[in-house]
Amino acid sequence: LKELFPSLDYDPEINKENPAPLRTRATKDRFYFLTRSHAIPLPTIPQLHNQGNYIVSLGELCAWLSTRAEELGVDIFPGFPGSEILYDEDGSVDGVATRDVGIGRDGKKSERFQRGIEINARQTVFAEGCRGSLTKQLYKNDKFKLRADCEPQTFGLGIKEVWEVDPSKHDRGLVMHTAGWPADSSTYAGTFMYHFDENKVSVGFVIGLDYKNPYISPYM
């Protein structure tokens, strides 16, 4: 963020107009191996070391970044997903087309119908997440060979809730990760817990989708 906006002061007390949503510094890291009845402390591995980071809401951060982008003259089209890749005559990507909106359940145009638009660009960046619908089309394009010589992708299922807890149990700035229980020793899984502002805790569980026991319910 400081690279993108070097002149911006991130202290919310100074930048009161539109402060970046960086309110909680990560001050403590804890890593545990869990059994059904015990939490065994482990050294924090480098990948889980968060000193100097912030605990943020990604939703808040994206909303804040969108206003900064618009101030720089960027056009943003929220609510209009890209549904088609546009190609130039030489086969290179020329942009995307958005999906028609306002189609009723019967497949016919409703009074809210809006035709999708073509957005052409010299460069197109596909940032759709791990299984983007347009990106999957690019994977199948023999011209680009995006998955050639790549390791197979690995996927996990993540479940997260935000809890408001009793202030006496809240430890602002604490970042906690665990391995072990409730998963068995052959299943890739772990939990996270981030204490941020307003007595809120983000708590979640991640499990690799290669788990072998068909009776596992990550939600449970």
Short mmCIF file of N, CA, C and O in Angstrom, two decimals, residues 64-180:
data_model
loop_
_atom_site.label_atom_id
_atom_site.label_comp_id
_atom_site.label_asym_id
_atom_site.label_seq_id
_atom_site.Cartn_x
_atom_site.Cartn_y
_atom_site.Cartn_z
N TRP A 64 -12.09 0.25 0.01
CA TRP A 64 -11.23 1.43 0.13
C TRP A 64 -10.35 1.60 -1.11
O TRP A 64 -10.20 2.70 -1.64
N LEU A 65 -9.79 0.49 -1.61
CA LEU A 65 -8.96 0.55 -2.81
C LEU A 65 -9.76 1.00 -4.02
O LEU A 65 -9.25 1.71 -4.90
N SER A 66 -11.03 0.60 -4.10
CA SER A 66 -11.84 0.99 -5.25
C SER A 66 -12.03 2.51 -5.30
O SER A 66 -11.99 3.11 -6.38
N THR A 67 -12.22 3.14 -4.13
CA THR A 67 -12.36 4.61 -4.13
C THR A 67 -11.05 5.28 -4.51
O THR A 67 -11.04 6.29 -5.22
N ARG A 68 -9.92 4.70 -4.06
CA ARG A 68 -8.62 5.27 -4.45
C ARG A 68 -8.42 5.13 -5.97
O ARG A 68 -7.90 6.04 -6.62
N ALA A 69 -8.82 3.99 -6.53
CA ALA A 69 -8.65 3.77 -7.97
C ALA A 69 -9.50 4.75 -8.77
O ALA A 69 -9.04 5.31 -9.77
N GLU A 70 -10.73 4.97 -8.31
CA GLU A 70 -11.61 5.90 -9.03
C GLU A 70 -11.06 7.32 -8.99
O GLU A 70 -11.19 8.08 -9.96
N GLU A 71 -10.42 7.69 -7.87
CA GLU A 71 -9.79 9.01 -7.78
C GLU A 71 -8.67 9.16 -8.81
O GLU A 71 -8.38 10.26 -9.26
N LEU A 72 -8.04 8.02 -9.19
CA LEU A 72 -6.98 8.04 -10.19
C LEU A 72 -7.50 7.91 -11.61
O LEU A 72 -6.73 7.84 -12.56
N GLY A 73 -8.83 7.88 -11.77
CA GLY A 73 -9.42 7.82 -13.10
C GLY A 73 -9.72 6.44 -13.61
O GLY A 73 -9.98 6.26 -14.80
N VAL A 74 -9.70 5.43 -12.72
CA VAL A 74 -10.00 4.06 -13.13
C VAL A 74 -11.52 3.87 -13.19
O VAL A 74 -12.23 4.27 -12.28
N ASP A 75 -12.00 3.26 -14.27
CA ASP A 75 -13.43 2.91 -14.39
C ASP A 75 -13.66 1.55 -13.74
O ASP A 75 -12.96 0.58 -14.05
N ILE A 76 -14.63 1.48 -12.85
CA ILE A 76 -14.97 0.23 -12.17
C ILE A 76 -16.42 -0.12 -12.50
O ILE A 76 -17.29 0.75 -12.46
N PHE A 77 -16.66 -1.38 -12.85
CA PHE A 77 -18.00 -1.82 -13.22
C PHE A 77 -18.46 -2.92 -12.25
O PHE A 77 -18.43 -4.10 -12.60
N PRO A 78 -18.86 -2.55 -11.04
CA PRO A 78 -19.29 -3.59 -10.09
C PRO A 78 -20.62 -4.20 -10.52
O PRO A 78 -21.48 -3.53 -11.10
N GLY A 79 -20.77 -5.48 -10.25
CA GLY A 79 -22.03 -6.13 -10.56
C GLY A 79 -22.15 -6.59 -12.00
O GLY A 79 -23.21 -7.05 -12.42
N PHE A 80 -21.07 -6.47 -12.78
CA PHE A 80 -21.09 -6.90 -14.17
C PHE A 80 -19.97 -7.93 -14.40
O PHE A 80 -18.85 -7.55 -14.73
N PRO A 81 -20.23 -9.20 -14.19
CA PRO A 81 -19.17 -10.19 -14.34
C PRO A 81 -18.74 -10.34 -15.80
O PRO A 81 -19.56 -10.23 -16.71
N GLY A 82 -17.45 -10.57 -16.01
CA GLY A 82 -16.98 -10.90 -17.34
C GLY A 82 -17.47 -12.28 -17.73
O GLY A 82 -17.36 -13.23 -16.95
N SER A 83 -18.05 -12.41 -18.93
CA SER A 83 -18.61 -13.71 -19.32
C SER A 83 -18.00 -14.25 -20.60
O SER A 83 -18.25 -15.39 -20.96
N GLU A 84 -17.20 -13.43 -21.30
CA GLU A 84 -16.65 -13.87 -22.57
C GLU A 84 -15.29 -13.23 -22.79
O GLU A 84 -15.09 -12.05 -22.48
N ILE A 85 -14.34 -14.01 -23.30
CA ILE A 85 -13.02 -13.48 -23.64
C ILE A 85 -13.06 -12.98 -25.09
O ILE A 85 -13.56 -13.69 -25.97
N LEU A 86 -12.56 -11.79 -25.31
CA LEU A 86 -12.49 -11.24 -26.67
C LEU A 86 -11.07 -11.47 -27.20
O LEU A 86 -10.09 -11.24 -26.49
N TYR A 87 -10.98 -11.92 -28.45
CA TYR A 87 -9.69 -12.20 -29.06
C TYR A 87 -9.47 -11.30 -30.27
O TYR A 87 -10.41 -10.95 -30.99
N ASP A 88 -8.22 -10.91 -30.49
CA ASP A 88 -7.82 -10.16 -31.67
C ASP A 88 -7.65 -11.13 -32.84
O ASP A 88 -7.70 -12.35 -32.68
N GLU A 89 -7.42 -10.57 -34.03
CA GLU A 89 -7.28 -11.41 -35.22
C GLU A 89 -6.10 -12.37 -35.11
O GLU A 89 -6.12 -13.47 -35.66
N ASP A 90 -5.05 -11.95 -34.37
CA ASP A 90 -3.88 -12.81 -34.25
C ASP A 90 -4.01 -13.83 -33.12
O ASP A 90 -3.07 -14.56 -32.81
N GLY A 91 -5.18 -13.87 -32.47
CA GLY A 91 -5.41 -14.84 -31.40
C GLY A 91 -5.07 -14.34 -30.02
O GLY A 91 -5.29 -15.05 -29.04
N SER A 92 -4.53 -13.14 -29.91
CA SER A 92 -4.21 -12.59 -28.58
C SER A 92 -5.49 -12.08 -27.92
O SER A 92 -6.48 -11.77 -28.58
N VAL A 93 -5.44 -12.00 -26.60
CA VAL A 93 -6.61 -11.53 -25.84
C VAL A 93 -6.76 -10.03 -26.05
O VAL A 93 -5.81 -9.26 -25.91
N ASP A 94 -7.99 -9.62 -26.38
CA ASP A 94 -8.28 -8.21 -26.68
C ASP A 94 -9.18 -7.57 -25.63
O ASP A 94 -9.57 -6.42 -25.76
N GLY A 95 -9.54 -8.32 -24.59
CA GLY A 95 -10.42 -7.79 -23.55
C GLY A 95 -11.47 -8.80 -23.17
O GLY A 95 -11.35 -10.00 -23.45
N VAL A 96 -12.54 -8.32 -22.53
CA VAL A 96 -13.64 -9.20 -22.12
C VAL A 96 -14.97 -8.53 -22.43
O VAL A 96 -15.05 -7.31 -22.60
N ALA A 97 -16.00 -9.34 -22.50
CA ALA A 97 -17.37 -8.84 -22.63
C ALA A 97 -18.12 -9.19 -21.35
O ALA A 97 -17.94 -10.28 -20.79
N THR A 98 -18.93 -8.26 -20.87
CA THR A 98 -19.73 -8.52 -19.68
C THR A 98 -21.01 -9.25 -20.06
O THR A 98 -21.45 -9.23 -21.22
N ARG A 99 -21.62 -9.86 -19.08
CA ARG A 99 -22.83 -10.67 -19.32
C ARG A 99 -24.06 -9.77 -19.41
O ARG A 99 -24.14 -8.72 -18.76
N ASP A 100 -25.01 -10.17 -20.24
CA ASP A 100 -26.31 -9.49 -20.25
C ASP A 100 -26.95 -9.64 -18.87
O ASP A 100 -26.87 -10.70 -18.26
N VAL A 101 -27.58 -8.59 -18.38
CA VAL A 101 -28.29 -8.66 -17.10
C VAL A 101 -29.77 -8.35 -17.32
O VAL A 101 -30.14 -7.76 -18.35
N GLY A 102 -30.58 -8.73 -16.35
CA GLY A 102 -32.01 -8.49 -16.48
C GLY A 102 -32.72 -9.56 -17.29
O GLY A 102 -33.71 -9.28 -17.95
N ILE A 103 -32.20 -10.81 -17.25
CA ILE A 103 -32.85 -11.93 -17.91
C ILE A 103 -33.73 -12.63 -16.88
O ILE A 103 -33.25 -13.00 -15.80
N GLY A 104 -35.01 -12.81 -17.17
CA GLY A 104 -35.93 -13.45 -16.24
C GLY A 104 -35.71 -14.94 -16.15
O GLY A 104 -34.94 -15.53 -16.92
N ARG A 105 -36.40 -15.58 -15.21
CA ARG A 105 -36.26 -17.03 -15.03
C ARG A 105 -36.72 -17.79 -16.25
O ARG A 105 -36.32 -18.93 -16.48
N ASP A 106 -37.59 -17.18 -17.03
CA ASP A 106 -38.07 -17.83 -18.24
C ASP A 106 -37.10 -17.68 -19.41
O ASP A 106 -37.37 -18.14 -20.52
N GLY A 107 -35.96 -17.01 -19.16
CA GLY A 107 -34.98 -16.83 -20.22
C GLY A 107 -35.23 -15.64 -21.12
O GLY A 107 -34.48 -15.40 -22.06
N LYS A 108 -36.28 -14.88 -20.81
CA LYS A 108 -36.63 -13.73 -21.65
C LYS A 108 -36.18 -12.43 -20.99
O LYS A 108 -35.97 -12.37 -19.77
N LYS A 109 -36.06 -11.39 -21.78
CA LYS A 109 -35.63 -10.10 -21.27
C LYS A 109 -36.71 -9.50 -20.37
O LYS A 109 -37.88 -9.50 -20.73
N SER A 110 -36.28 -9.02 -19.20
CA SER A 110 -37.21 -8.34 -18.31
C SER A 110 -37.10 -6.83 -18.51
O SER A 110 -36.32 -6.36 -19.34
N GLU A 111 -37.88 -6.07 -17.75
CA GLU A 111 -37.82 -4.61 -17.89
C GLU A 111 -36.50 -4.04 -17.41
O GLU A 111 -36.15 -2.90 -17.70
N ARG A 112 -35.70 -4.85 -16.67
CA ARG A 112 -34.39 -4.40 -16.19
C ARG A 112 -33.25 -4.84 -17.12
O ARG A 112 -32.09 -4.75 -16.76
N PHE A 113 -33.58 -5.32 -18.30
CA PHE A 113 -32.58 -5.87 -19.21
C PHE A 113 -31.54 -4.82 -19.61
O PHE A 113 -31.88 -3.67 -19.92
N GLN A 114 -30.28 -5.23 -19.56
CA GLN A 114 -29.19 -4.41 -20.06
C GLN A 114 -28.23 -5.30 -20.84
O GLN A 114 -27.81 -6.34 -20.35
N ARG A 115 -27.92 -4.89 -22.05
CA ARG A 115 -27.00 -5.64 -22.87
C ARG A 115 -25.59 -5.55 -22.30
O ARG A 115 -25.17 -4.50 -21.81
N GLY A 116 -24.85 -6.65 -22.32
CA GLY A 116 -23.46 -6.62 -21.90
C GLY A 116 -22.63 -5.75 -22.83
O GLY A 116 -23.04 -5.46 -23.97
N ILE A 117 -21.47 -5.31 -22.35
CA ILE A 117 -20.62 -4.43 -23.15
C ILE A 117 -19.27 -5.09 -23.38
O ILE A 117 -18.83 -5.93 -22.59
N GLU A 118 -18.63 -4.72 -24.47
CA GLU A 118 -17.29 -5.19 -24.76
C GLU A 118 -16.28 -4.19 -24.22
O GLU A 118 -16.40 -3.00 -24.47
N ILE A 119 -15.31 -4.68 -23.46
CA ILE A 119 -14.26 -3.83 -22.90
C ILE A 119 -12.95 -4.28 -23.52
O ILE A 119 -12.45 -5.37 -23.22
N ASN A 120 -12.41 -3.46 -24.38
CA ASN A 120 -11.15 -3.79 -25.05
C ASN A 120 -9.98 -3.17 -24.30
O ASN A 120 -10.10 -2.10 -23.72
N ALA A 121 -8.85 -3.87 -24.33
CA ALA A 121 -7.69 -3.38 -23.58
C ALA A 121 -6.40 -3.88 -24.23
O ALA A 121 -6.38 -4.94 -24.86
N ARG A 122 -5.34 -3.09 -24.08
CA ARG A 122 -4.03 -3.54 -24.55
C ARG A 122 -3.54 -4.70 -23.71
O ARG A 122 -2.87 -5.60 -24.18
N GLN A 123 -3.85 -4.67 -22.41
CA GLN A 123 -3.47 -5.75 -21.50
C GLN A 123 -4.70 -6.14 -20.67
O GLN A 123 -5.41 -5.27 -20.18
N THR A 124 -4.92 -7.42 -20.52
CA THR A 124 -6.04 -7.92 -19.72
C THR A 124 -5.49 -8.81 -18.62
O THR A 124 -4.75 -9.76 -18.90
N VAL A 125 -5.82 -8.51 -17.39
CA VAL A 125 -5.37 -9.29 -16.23
C VAL A 125 -6.57 -10.07 -15.70
O VAL A 125 -7.59 -9.48 -15.35
N PHE A 126 -6.44 -11.39 -15.67
CA PHE A 126 -7.50 -12.24 -15.15
C PHE A 126 -7.20 -12.55 -13.69
O PHE A 126 -6.24 -13.26 -13.39
N ALA A 127 -7.98 -11.98 -12.79
CA ALA A 127 -7.76 -12.14 -11.35
C ALA A 127 -9.05 -12.67 -10.73
O ALA A 127 -9.69 -12.01 -9.92
N GLU A 128 -9.41 -13.88 -11.11
CA GLU A 128 -10.72 -14.43 -10.75
C GLU A 128 -10.67 -15.38 -9.55
O GLU A 128 -11.69 -15.97 -9.20
N GLY A 129 -9.51 -15.55 -8.94
CA GLY A 129 -9.43 -16.55 -7.88
C GLY A 129 -8.93 -17.87 -8.43
O GLY A 129 -8.42 -17.95 -9.56
N CYS A 130 -9.09 -18.93 -7.64
CA CYS A 130 -8.41 -20.19 -7.99
C CYS A 130 -9.12 -20.96 -9.08
O CYS A 130 -8.52 -21.84 -9.70
N ARG A 131 -10.40 -20.72 -9.34
CA ARG A 131 -11.12 -21.48 -10.36
C ARG A 131 -11.99 -20.54 -11.19
O ARG A 131 -13.19 -20.74 -11.36
N GLY A 132 -11.38 -19.49 -11.75
CA GLY A 132 -12.14 -18.52 -12.51
C GLY A 132 -12.69 -19.10 -13.80
O GLY A 132 -12.02 -19.90 -14.48
N SER A 133 -13.92 -18.73 -14.16
CA SER A 133 -14.55 -19.32 -15.34
C SER A 133 -13.85 -18.91 -16.63
O SER A 133 -13.66 -19.74 -17.53
N LEU A 134 -13.43 -17.65 -16.74
CA LEU A 134 -12.72 -17.23 -17.95
C LEU A 134 -11.30 -17.79 -17.96
O LEU A 134 -10.78 -18.19 -19.00
N THR A 135 -10.66 -17.83 -16.80
CA THR A 135 -9.30 -18.37 -16.72
C THR A 135 -9.28 -19.83 -17.14
O THR A 135 -8.35 -20.28 -17.82
N LYS A 136 -10.31 -20.60 -16.78
CA LYS A 136 -10.38 -22.00 -17.19
C LYS A 136 -10.46 -22.12 -18.71
O LYS A 136 -9.92 -23.06 -19.30
N GLN A 137 -11.14 -21.15 -19.35
CA GLN A 137 -11.17 -21.16 -20.82
C GLN A 137 -9.77 -20.92 -21.38
O GLN A 137 -9.38 -21.54 -22.37
N LEU A 138 -9.01 -20.02 -20.74
CA LEU A 138 -7.64 -19.77 -21.21
C LEU A 138 -6.76 -21.00 -21.04
O LEU A 138 -5.87 -21.25 -21.85
N TYR A 139 -6.99 -21.78 -19.97
CA TYR A 139 -6.21 -23.00 -19.76
C TYR A 139 -6.37 -23.95 -20.95
O TYR A 139 -5.44 -24.68 -21.31
N LYS A 140 -7.57 -23.97 -21.53
CA LYS A 140 -7.86 -24.91 -22.62
C LYS A 140 -7.37 -24.40 -23.97
O LYS A 140 -7.44 -25.12 -24.96
N ASN A 141 -6.90 -23.14 -24.01
CA ASN A 141 -6.45 -22.55 -25.27
C ASN A 141 -5.04 -23.06 -25.59
O ASN A 141 -4.09 -22.78 -24.86
N ASP A 142 -4.91 -23.80 -26.69
CA ASP A 142 -3.62 -24.38 -27.04
C ASP A 142 -2.56 -23.33 -27.36
O ASP A 142 -1.36 -23.61 -27.29
N LYS A 143 -2.99 -22.12 -27.68
CA LYS A 143 -2.03 -21.07 -28.02
C LYS A 143 -1.21 -20.65 -26.80
O LYS A 143 -0.01 -20.36 -26.90
N PHE A 144 -1.85 -20.60 -25.64
CA PHE A 144 -1.18 -20.04 -24.46
C PHE A 144 -0.47 -21.09 -23.61
O PHE A 144 0.53 -20.79 -22.96
N LYS A 145 -1.03 -22.31 -23.55
CA LYS A 145 -0.41 -23.40 -22.77
C LYS A 145 -0.07 -22.96 -21.34
O LYS A 145 1.05 -23.14 -20.85
N LEU A 146 -1.03 -22.36 -20.67
CA LEU A 146 -0.78 -21.79 -19.34
C LEU A 146 -0.49 -22.85 -18.28
O LEU A 146 0.16 -22.56 -17.28
N ARG A 147 -0.97 -24.07 -18.48
CA ARG A 147 -0.75 -25.11 -17.47
C ARG A 147 0.36 -26.07 -17.87
O ARG A 147 0.58 -27.08 -17.20
N ALA A 148 1.07 -25.77 -18.96
CA ALA A 148 2.16 -26.65 -19.39
C ALA A 148 3.30 -26.60 -18.36
O ALA A 148 3.65 -25.54 -17.85
N ASP A 149 3.83 -27.76 -18.03
CA ASP A 149 4.97 -27.88 -17.13
C ASP A 149 4.69 -27.34 -15.73
O ASP A 149 5.61 -26.91 -15.02
N CYS A 150 3.43 -27.33 -15.34
CA CYS A 150 3.06 -26.86 -14.00
C CYS A 150 2.74 -28.05 -13.10
O CYS A 150 2.25 -29.08 -13.57
N GLU A 151 3.00 -27.89 -11.83
CA GLU A 151 2.55 -28.88 -10.86
C GLU A 151 1.02 -28.85 -10.81
O GLU A 151 0.41 -27.81 -11.08
N PRO A 152 0.38 -29.96 -10.45
CA PRO A 152 -1.08 -29.93 -10.32
C PRO A 152 -1.49 -28.91 -9.25
O PRO A 152 -0.80 -28.74 -8.25
N GLN A 153 -2.60 -28.24 -9.50
CA GLN A 153 -3.09 -27.30 -8.49
C GLN A 153 -3.67 -28.08 -7.31
O GLN A 153 -4.20 -29.17 -7.46
N THR A 154 -3.53 -27.51 -6.13
CA THR A 154 -4.12 -28.10 -4.94
C THR A 154 -5.18 -27.14 -4.41
O THR A 154 -5.03 -25.92 -4.49
N PHE A 155 -6.26 -27.69 -3.87
CA PHE A 155 -7.38 -26.88 -3.43
C PHE A 155 -7.75 -27.22 -1.99
O PHE A 155 -7.59 -28.36 -1.55
N GLY A 156 -8.26 -26.25 -1.30
CA GLY A 156 -8.75 -26.45 0.05
C GLY A 156 -10.11 -25.81 0.20
O GLY A 156 -10.48 -24.92 -0.56
N LEU A 157 -10.84 -26.26 1.20
CA LEU A 157 -12.14 -25.67 1.53
C LEU A 157 -11.98 -24.89 2.82
O LEU A 157 -11.55 -25.45 3.84
N GLY A 158 -12.25 -23.60 2.78
CA GLY A 158 -12.11 -22.76 3.95
C GLY A 158 -13.46 -22.29 4.46
O GLY A 158 -14.33 -21.90 3.69
N ILE A 159 -13.64 -22.35 5.76
CA ILE A 159 -14.89 -21.92 6.41
C ILE A 159 -14.53 -20.88 7.45
O ILE A 159 -13.62 -21.10 8.26
N LYS A 160 -15.19 -19.74 7.44
CA LYS A 160 -14.84 -18.66 8.37
C LYS A 160 -16.10 -18.01 8.94
O LYS A 160 -17.10 -17.85 8.23
N GLU A 161 -16.03 -17.64 10.19
CA GLU A 161 -17.07 -16.82 10.81
C GLU A 161 -16.40 -15.67 11.56
O GLU A 161 -15.24 -15.77 11.96
N VAL A 162 -17.13 -14.59 11.75
CA VAL A 162 -16.66 -13.47 12.57
C VAL A 162 -17.52 -13.44 13.83
O VAL A 162 -18.75 -13.35 13.74
N TRP A 163 -16.88 -13.55 14.98
CA TRP A 163 -17.58 -13.56 16.26
C TRP A 163 -17.28 -12.27 17.01
O TRP A 163 -16.15 -11.77 16.99
N GLU A 164 -18.27 -11.75 17.69
CA GLU A 164 -18.03 -10.69 18.67
C GLU A 164 -17.99 -11.37 20.05
O GLU A 164 -18.96 -12.02 20.45
N VAL A 165 -16.87 -11.22 20.74
CA VAL A 165 -16.66 -11.98 21.97
C VAL A 165 -16.66 -11.03 23.18
O VAL A 165 -16.57 -9.81 23.05
N ASP A 166 -16.75 -11.64 24.34
CA ASP A 166 -16.66 -10.89 25.60
C ASP A 166 -15.32 -10.15 25.63
O ASP A 166 -14.28 -10.74 25.34
N PRO A 167 -15.32 -8.85 25.99
CA PRO A 167 -14.05 -8.10 26.02
C PRO A 167 -12.97 -8.76 26.86
O PRO A 167 -11.78 -8.63 26.54
N SER A 168 -13.35 -9.49 27.90
CA SER A 168 -12.36 -10.14 28.75
C SER A 168 -11.65 -11.29 28.02
O SER A 168 -10.57 -11.71 28.43
N LYS A 169 -12.26 -11.81 26.95
CA LYS A 169 -11.66 -12.90 26.18
C LYS A 169 -10.97 -12.40 24.91
O LYS A 169 -10.38 -13.18 24.18
N HIS A 170 -11.09 -11.09 24.65
CA HIS A 170 -10.53 -10.53 23.42
C HIS A 170 -9.08 -10.13 23.65
O HIS A 170 -8.74 -9.54 24.67
N ASP A 171 -8.22 -10.45 22.68
CA ASP A 171 -6.79 -10.14 22.79
C ASP A 171 -6.36 -9.49 21.47
O ASP A 171 -5.82 -10.14 20.59
N ARG A 172 -6.64 -8.21 21.35
CA ARG A 172 -6.44 -7.51 20.08
C ARG A 172 -5.00 -7.67 19.57
O ARG A 172 -4.04 -7.47 20.30
N GLY A 173 -4.90 -8.05 18.27
CA GLY A 173 -3.59 -8.23 17.66
C GLY A 173 -3.07 -9.65 17.71
O GLY A 173 -2.02 -9.95 17.14
N LEU A 174 -3.80 -10.56 18.38
CA LEU A 174 -3.36 -11.95 18.47
C LEU A 174 -3.69 -12.69 17.18
O LEU A 174 -4.81 -12.63 16.67
N VAL A 175 -2.70 -13.40 16.64
CA VAL A 175 -2.87 -14.27 15.47
C VAL A 175 -2.55 -15.70 15.91
O VAL A 175 -1.46 -15.96 16.43
N MET A 176 -3.50 -16.61 15.73
CA MET A 176 -3.31 -17.98 16.19
C MET A 176 -3.61 -18.95 15.06
O MET A 176 -4.59 -18.78 14.33
N HIS A 177 -2.73 -19.96 14.89
CA HIS A 177 -2.96 -21.04 13.93
C HIS A 177 -2.80 -22.37 14.65
O HIS A 177 -2.04 -22.48 15.61
N THR A 178 -3.50 -23.38 14.15
CA THR A 178 -3.38 -24.71 14.75
C THR A 178 -3.31 -25.77 13.66
O THR A 178 -3.76 -25.57 12.53
N ALA A 179 -2.75 -26.91 14.01
CA ALA A 179 -2.78 -28.13 13.19
C ALA A 179 -3.28 -29.26 14.07
O ALA A 179 -3.38 -29.11 15.29
N GLY A 180 -3.59 -30.39 13.44
CA GLY A 180 -4.05 -31.53 14.25
C GLY A 180 -5.56 -31.59 14.36
O GLY A 180 -6.27 -31.31 13.39
#
